[in-house]
Amino acid sequence: MIKIYGKNCVYEAIRANAKLIMVSVLDTYQKKDFKFIQMLEDKKISYEILSKDKMDKKYGFNHQGYGALREDYMLCDDSIIDSLPSFGARILILDGISDPHNLGAILRSVDAFGIDLVVLPKNRSCNINETVAHVSTGAIEHTKIMIVNSLNSFVVNLKKRGYWICGTDAKGDVLASEIDKTLNLAIIIGSEGFGMSKTLVKESDYLISIPMVGHVNSLNASVSTAIVLHDLMNKSK
């Protein structure tokens, strides 16, 4: 079970038909947001009306008047690969993203730019927690996520299936916008501190860099991800 909070997060969970155990609404919103209450009743979703003190105690101070308890997010297994598009599929592989705020922000970009699957390693990765869900502002509800024991083995398997591996590195020699958008692509984003692992760099067919002209030579991982995913977006989806 996981707590989600914020109107967008709760609304998207309802929209995605997530299994919600209980929805909580701030008492001052009971009449102010009658349509939301009516939606809960129409969908036969259990809800409770709480005072601000109780909402704060249950969900912290950033709940915006809405919270819910939902079942844990469903994770995909290997079979998901066979259900992805035959042409122009997009898989995002996150190598060492440990900050839940970064992961949540990345999931927003994943939803915005049409990524079919997000892959995380079992180790050296942030867990799917309430902070990730909140920062994603509900995008997590529309994202397929898979956790694997070995990113290297997973990438090798993708190459056998015809995927082109797009690593990201400051020393890369190609722009994301130059890559053929009809290809099945797996994009790897490394951690801010250490970047991609050397084994994944070696497996990459392309090494993408982001040209910059400012004084700071690096970007936040979620910002870098957004730029690359935008430039690789399959606009036919």
Short mmCIF file of C-alpha atoms in Angstrom, two decimals:
data_model
loop_
_atom_site.label_atom_id
_atom_site.label_comp_id
_atom_site.label_asym_id
_atom_site.label_seq_id
_atom_site.Cartn_x
_atom_site.Cartn_y
_atom_site.Cartn_z
CA MET A 1 0.00 0.00 0.00
CA ILE A 2 1.23 3.51 -0.82
CA LYS A 3 0.03 7.02 0.03
CA ILE A 4 -0.54 9.48 -2.79
CA TYR A 5 -1.45 13.13 -2.32
CA GLY A 6 -2.22 16.22 -4.34
CA LYS A 7 -5.30 16.66 -6.52
CA ASN A 8 -3.59 15.71 -9.79
CA CYS A 9 -2.12 12.54 -8.31
CA VAL A 10 -5.43 11.39 -6.87
CA TYR A 11 -7.40 12.38 -9.96
CA GLU A 12 -5.05 10.51 -12.32
CA ALA A 13 -5.20 7.43 -10.09
CA ILE A 14 -8.99 7.49 -10.39
CA ARG A 15 -8.76 8.10 -14.13
CA ALA A 16 -6.40 5.14 -14.52
CA ASN A 17 -8.78 2.90 -12.52
CA ALA A 18 -6.16 2.30 -9.84
CA LYS A 19 -7.27 0.26 -6.85
CA LEU A 20 -7.87 2.92 -4.22
CA ILE A 21 -8.49 1.76 -0.68
CA MET A 22 -9.58 5.14 0.65
CA VAL A 23 -9.64 8.71 -0.69
CA SER A 24 -9.34 11.60 1.75
CA VAL A 25 -10.68 15.09 1.08
CA LEU A 26 -10.18 18.22 3.16
CA ASP A 27 -13.44 19.20 4.87
CA THR A 28 -13.47 22.71 3.37
CA TYR A 29 -13.45 21.16 -0.11
CA GLN A 30 -16.52 18.98 0.46
CA LYS A 31 -18.82 21.64 -0.95
CA LYS A 32 -16.19 23.63 -2.83
CA ASP A 33 -15.32 20.68 -5.08
CA PHE A 34 -18.67 18.95 -5.28
CA LYS A 35 -17.87 17.46 -8.71
CA PHE A 36 -14.92 15.54 -7.24
CA ILE A 37 -17.07 14.14 -4.44
CA GLN A 38 -19.76 13.23 -6.96
CA MET A 39 -17.18 11.42 -9.09
CA LEU A 40 -16.10 9.34 -6.08
CA GLU A 41 -19.69 8.41 -5.35
CA ASP A 42 -20.45 7.61 -9.00
CA LYS A 43 -17.44 5.29 -9.14
CA LYS A 44 -18.28 3.83 -5.73
CA ILE A 45 -14.88 4.77 -4.30
CA SER A 46 -14.67 4.91 -0.51
CA TYR A 47 -13.81 8.36 0.81
CA GLU A 48 -13.53 10.28 4.05
CA ILE A 49 -13.76 13.97 4.89
CA LEU A 50 -10.93 15.12 7.17
CA SER A 51 -10.02 18.30 9.01
CA LYS A 52 -6.80 20.05 8.07
CA ASP A 53 -5.03 18.72 11.15
CA LYS A 54 -5.94 15.15 10.27
CA MET A 55 -5.03 15.61 6.60
CA ASP A 56 -1.64 17.07 7.60
CA LYS A 57 -1.01 14.22 10.01
CA LYS A 58 -1.93 11.57 7.44
CA TYR A 59 -0.35 13.03 4.28
CA GLY A 60 2.08 15.75 5.34
CA PHE A 61 1.73 19.42 4.44
CA ASN A 62 1.72 19.23 0.63
CA HIS A 63 -1.54 17.36 0.12
CA GLN A 64 -3.44 20.33 -1.43
CA GLY A 65 -6.58 18.97 0.22
CA TYR A 66 -6.55 15.55 -1.47
CA GLY A 67 -4.97 12.22 -0.59
CA ALA A 68 -5.52 8.51 -1.03
CA LEU A 69 -4.30 5.09 -0.02
CA ARG A 70 -3.79 2.88 -3.06
CA GLU A 71 -2.39 -0.55 -3.74
CA ASP A 72 1.28 -0.72 -4.69
CA TYR A 73 2.09 0.07 -8.31
CA MET A 74 2.09 -2.91 -10.63
CA LEU A 75 5.47 -3.70 -12.19
CA CYS A 76 5.93 -5.26 -15.61
CA ASP A 77 7.81 -8.46 -16.38
CA ASP A 78 9.79 -9.56 -19.46
CA SER A 79 6.65 -10.25 -21.45
CA ILE A 80 5.98 -6.51 -21.75
CA ILE A 81 8.69 -6.22 -24.42
CA ASP A 82 6.66 -8.33 -26.85
CA SER A 83 3.68 -5.98 -26.50
CA LEU A 84 5.59 -2.82 -27.41
CA PRO A 85 5.26 -1.26 -30.88
CA SER A 86 7.07 -3.07 -33.70
CA PHE A 87 8.45 0.22 -35.03
CA GLY A 88 9.40 3.37 -33.18
CA ALA A 89 9.25 1.86 -29.68
CA ARG A 90 10.86 3.85 -26.88
CA ILE A 91 12.36 2.38 -23.71
CA LEU A 92 13.98 4.56 -21.05
CA ILE A 93 16.66 2.91 -18.91
CA LEU A 94 17.69 4.73 -15.73
CA ASP A 95 21.15 3.85 -14.48
CA GLY A 96 21.63 4.95 -10.88
CA ILE A 97 18.88 7.55 -10.40
CA SER A 98 18.57 7.60 -6.61
CA ASP A 99 16.76 10.90 -5.95
CA PRO A 100 12.96 10.41 -5.79
CA HIS A 101 12.39 14.01 -6.92
CA ASN A 102 14.46 13.37 -10.05
CA LEU A 103 12.64 10.10 -10.74
CA GLY A 104 9.23 11.72 -10.29
CA ALA A 105 10.15 14.56 -12.64
CA ILE A 106 11.50 12.08 -15.19
CA LEU A 107 8.19 10.20 -15.15
CA ARG A 108 6.42 13.42 -16.13
CA SER A 109 8.65 13.64 -19.21
CA VAL A 110 8.12 9.94 -19.90
CA ASP A 111 4.38 10.53 -20.11
CA ALA A 112 4.72 13.78 -22.07
CA PHE A 113 7.02 12.37 -24.77
CA GLY A 114 5.49 8.94 -25.33
CA ILE A 115 7.94 6.53 -23.69
CA ASP A 116 6.59 2.97 -23.75
CA LEU A 117 8.53 1.52 -20.80
CA VAL A 118 10.81 2.67 -17.98
CA VAL A 119 13.44 0.22 -16.72
CA LEU A 120 15.15 0.50 -13.33
CA PRO A 121 17.87 -1.67 -11.81
CA LYS A 122 17.08 -3.65 -8.68
CA ASN A 123 20.06 -2.04 -6.95
CA ARG A 124 21.39 1.53 -7.14
CA SER A 125 17.97 3.01 -7.79
CA CYS A 126 15.29 4.96 -6.02
CA ASN A 127 12.24 2.96 -4.94
CA ILE A 128 8.78 3.77 -6.27
CA ASN A 129 7.54 5.70 -3.25
CA GLU A 130 5.05 8.42 -2.36
CA THR A 131 7.52 11.22 -3.16
CA VAL A 132 8.04 9.83 -6.66
CA ALA A 133 4.28 9.58 -7.14
CA HIS A 134 3.68 13.13 -5.89
CA VAL A 135 6.40 14.76 -8.00
CA SER A 136 5.15 12.90 -11.07
CA THR A 137 1.78 14.69 -10.58
CA GLY A 138 -0.05 11.55 -11.65
CA ALA A 139 2.13 10.62 -14.64
CA ILE A 140 3.18 7.45 -12.83
CA GLU A 141 -0.37 6.15 -13.25
CA HIS A 142 0.15 6.04 -17.02
CA THR A 143 3.71 4.67 -17.02
CA LYS A 144 4.85 1.08 -17.45
CA ILE A 145 7.76 0.32 -15.11
CA MET A 146 10.02 -2.71 -15.00
CA ILE A 147 12.77 -3.60 -12.51
CA VAL A 148 15.62 -5.87 -13.65
CA ASN A 149 18.52 -7.53 -11.87
CA SER A 150 21.10 -6.51 -14.47
CA LEU A 151 20.82 -3.52 -16.79
CA ASN A 152 23.69 -4.85 -18.89
CA SER A 153 21.96 -8.19 -19.52
CA PHE A 154 18.72 -6.37 -20.28
CA VAL A 155 20.46 -4.11 -22.83
CA VAL A 156 22.17 -7.07 -24.50
CA ASN A 157 18.77 -8.74 -24.84
CA LEU A 158 17.27 -5.58 -26.34
CA LYS A 159 20.02 -5.44 -28.96
CA LYS A 160 19.19 -9.00 -29.97
CA ARG A 161 15.60 -7.87 -30.43
CA GLY A 162 16.65 -5.11 -32.80
CA TYR A 163 16.76 -2.13 -30.48
CA TRP A 164 19.35 0.60 -30.94
CA ILE A 165 20.94 1.69 -27.68
CA CYS A 166 21.26 5.42 -27.10
CA GLY A 167 23.61 6.25 -24.26
CA THR A 168 24.01 9.78 -22.96
CA ASP A 169 27.40 11.28 -22.22
CA ALA A 170 28.97 14.73 -22.19
CA LYS A 171 31.61 13.34 -24.57
CA GLY A 172 29.00 11.93 -26.95
CA ASP A 173 29.37 12.57 -30.67
CA VAL A 174 25.75 12.66 -31.86
CA LEU A 175 22.69 14.82 -31.25
CA ALA A 176 19.43 13.13 -30.35
CA SER A 177 17.69 15.04 -33.14
CA GLU A 178 19.95 13.34 -35.71
CA ILE A 179 18.84 9.79 -34.88
CA ASP A 180 16.29 8.02 -37.09
CA LYS A 181 12.93 8.31 -35.28
CA THR A 182 11.52 5.15 -36.91
CA LEU A 183 14.01 2.92 -35.05
CA ASN A 184 13.21 1.07 -31.85
CA LEU A 185 15.31 2.95 -29.32
CA ALA A 186 16.44 2.33 -25.76
CA ILE A 187 17.70 5.52 -24.10
CA ILE A 188 20.01 5.29 -21.11
CA ILE A 189 20.27 8.10 -18.55
CA GLY A 190 23.02 7.83 -15.97
CA SER A 191 23.28 9.31 -12.50
CA GLU A 192 24.29 12.93 -11.99
CA GLY A 193 27.37 12.03 -10.00
CA PHE A 194 28.79 9.14 -12.03
CA GLY A 195 26.94 9.04 -15.34
CA MET A 196 26.41 5.75 -17.13
CA SER A 197 28.35 2.65 -16.15
CA LYS A 198 31.27 1.80 -18.45
CA THR A 199 29.68 -1.49 -19.51
CA LEU A 200 26.58 0.33 -20.75
CA VAL A 201 28.69 2.92 -22.54
CA LYS A 202 30.35 0.07 -24.45
CA GLU A 203 26.97 -1.41 -25.39
CA SER A 204 25.68 1.90 -26.77
CA ASP A 205 25.20 2.26 -30.52
CA TYR A 206 24.94 6.04 -30.13
CA LEU A 207 26.37 8.32 -27.48
CA ILE A 208 24.18 11.41 -27.26
CA SER A 209 25.40 14.75 -25.96
CA ILE A 210 23.48 17.96 -25.27
CA PRO A 211 25.26 21.03 -26.65
CA MET A 212 25.52 23.87 -24.13
CA VAL A 213 26.97 27.37 -24.31
CA GLY A 214 26.71 28.49 -20.67
CA HIS A 215 29.24 28.45 -17.85
CA VAL A 216 27.85 25.35 -16.12
CA ASN A 217 28.70 22.18 -18.03
CA SER A 218 26.05 19.87 -16.61
CA LEU A 219 22.28 19.66 -16.20
CA ASN A 220 20.02 18.05 -13.63
CA ALA A 221 19.27 14.44 -14.64
CA SER A 222 15.55 15.11 -15.06
CA VAL A 223 16.21 18.16 -17.26
CA SER A 224 18.67 16.22 -19.43
CA THR A 225 16.15 13.42 -19.76
CA ALA A 226 13.40 15.80 -20.86
CA ILE A 227 15.60 17.34 -23.57
CA VAL A 228 16.73 13.99 -24.96
CA LEU A 229 13.27 12.38 -24.87
CA HIS A 230 11.77 15.39 -26.62
CA ASP A 231 14.33 15.20 -29.40
CA LEU A 232 13.75 11.44 -29.79
CA MET A 233 9.97 11.62 -29.59
CA ASN A 234 8.07 9.35 -31.97
CA LYS A 235 5.49 11.86 -33.19
CA SER A 236 3.48 9.19 -35.00
CA LYS A 237 2.09 7.92 -31.67
#
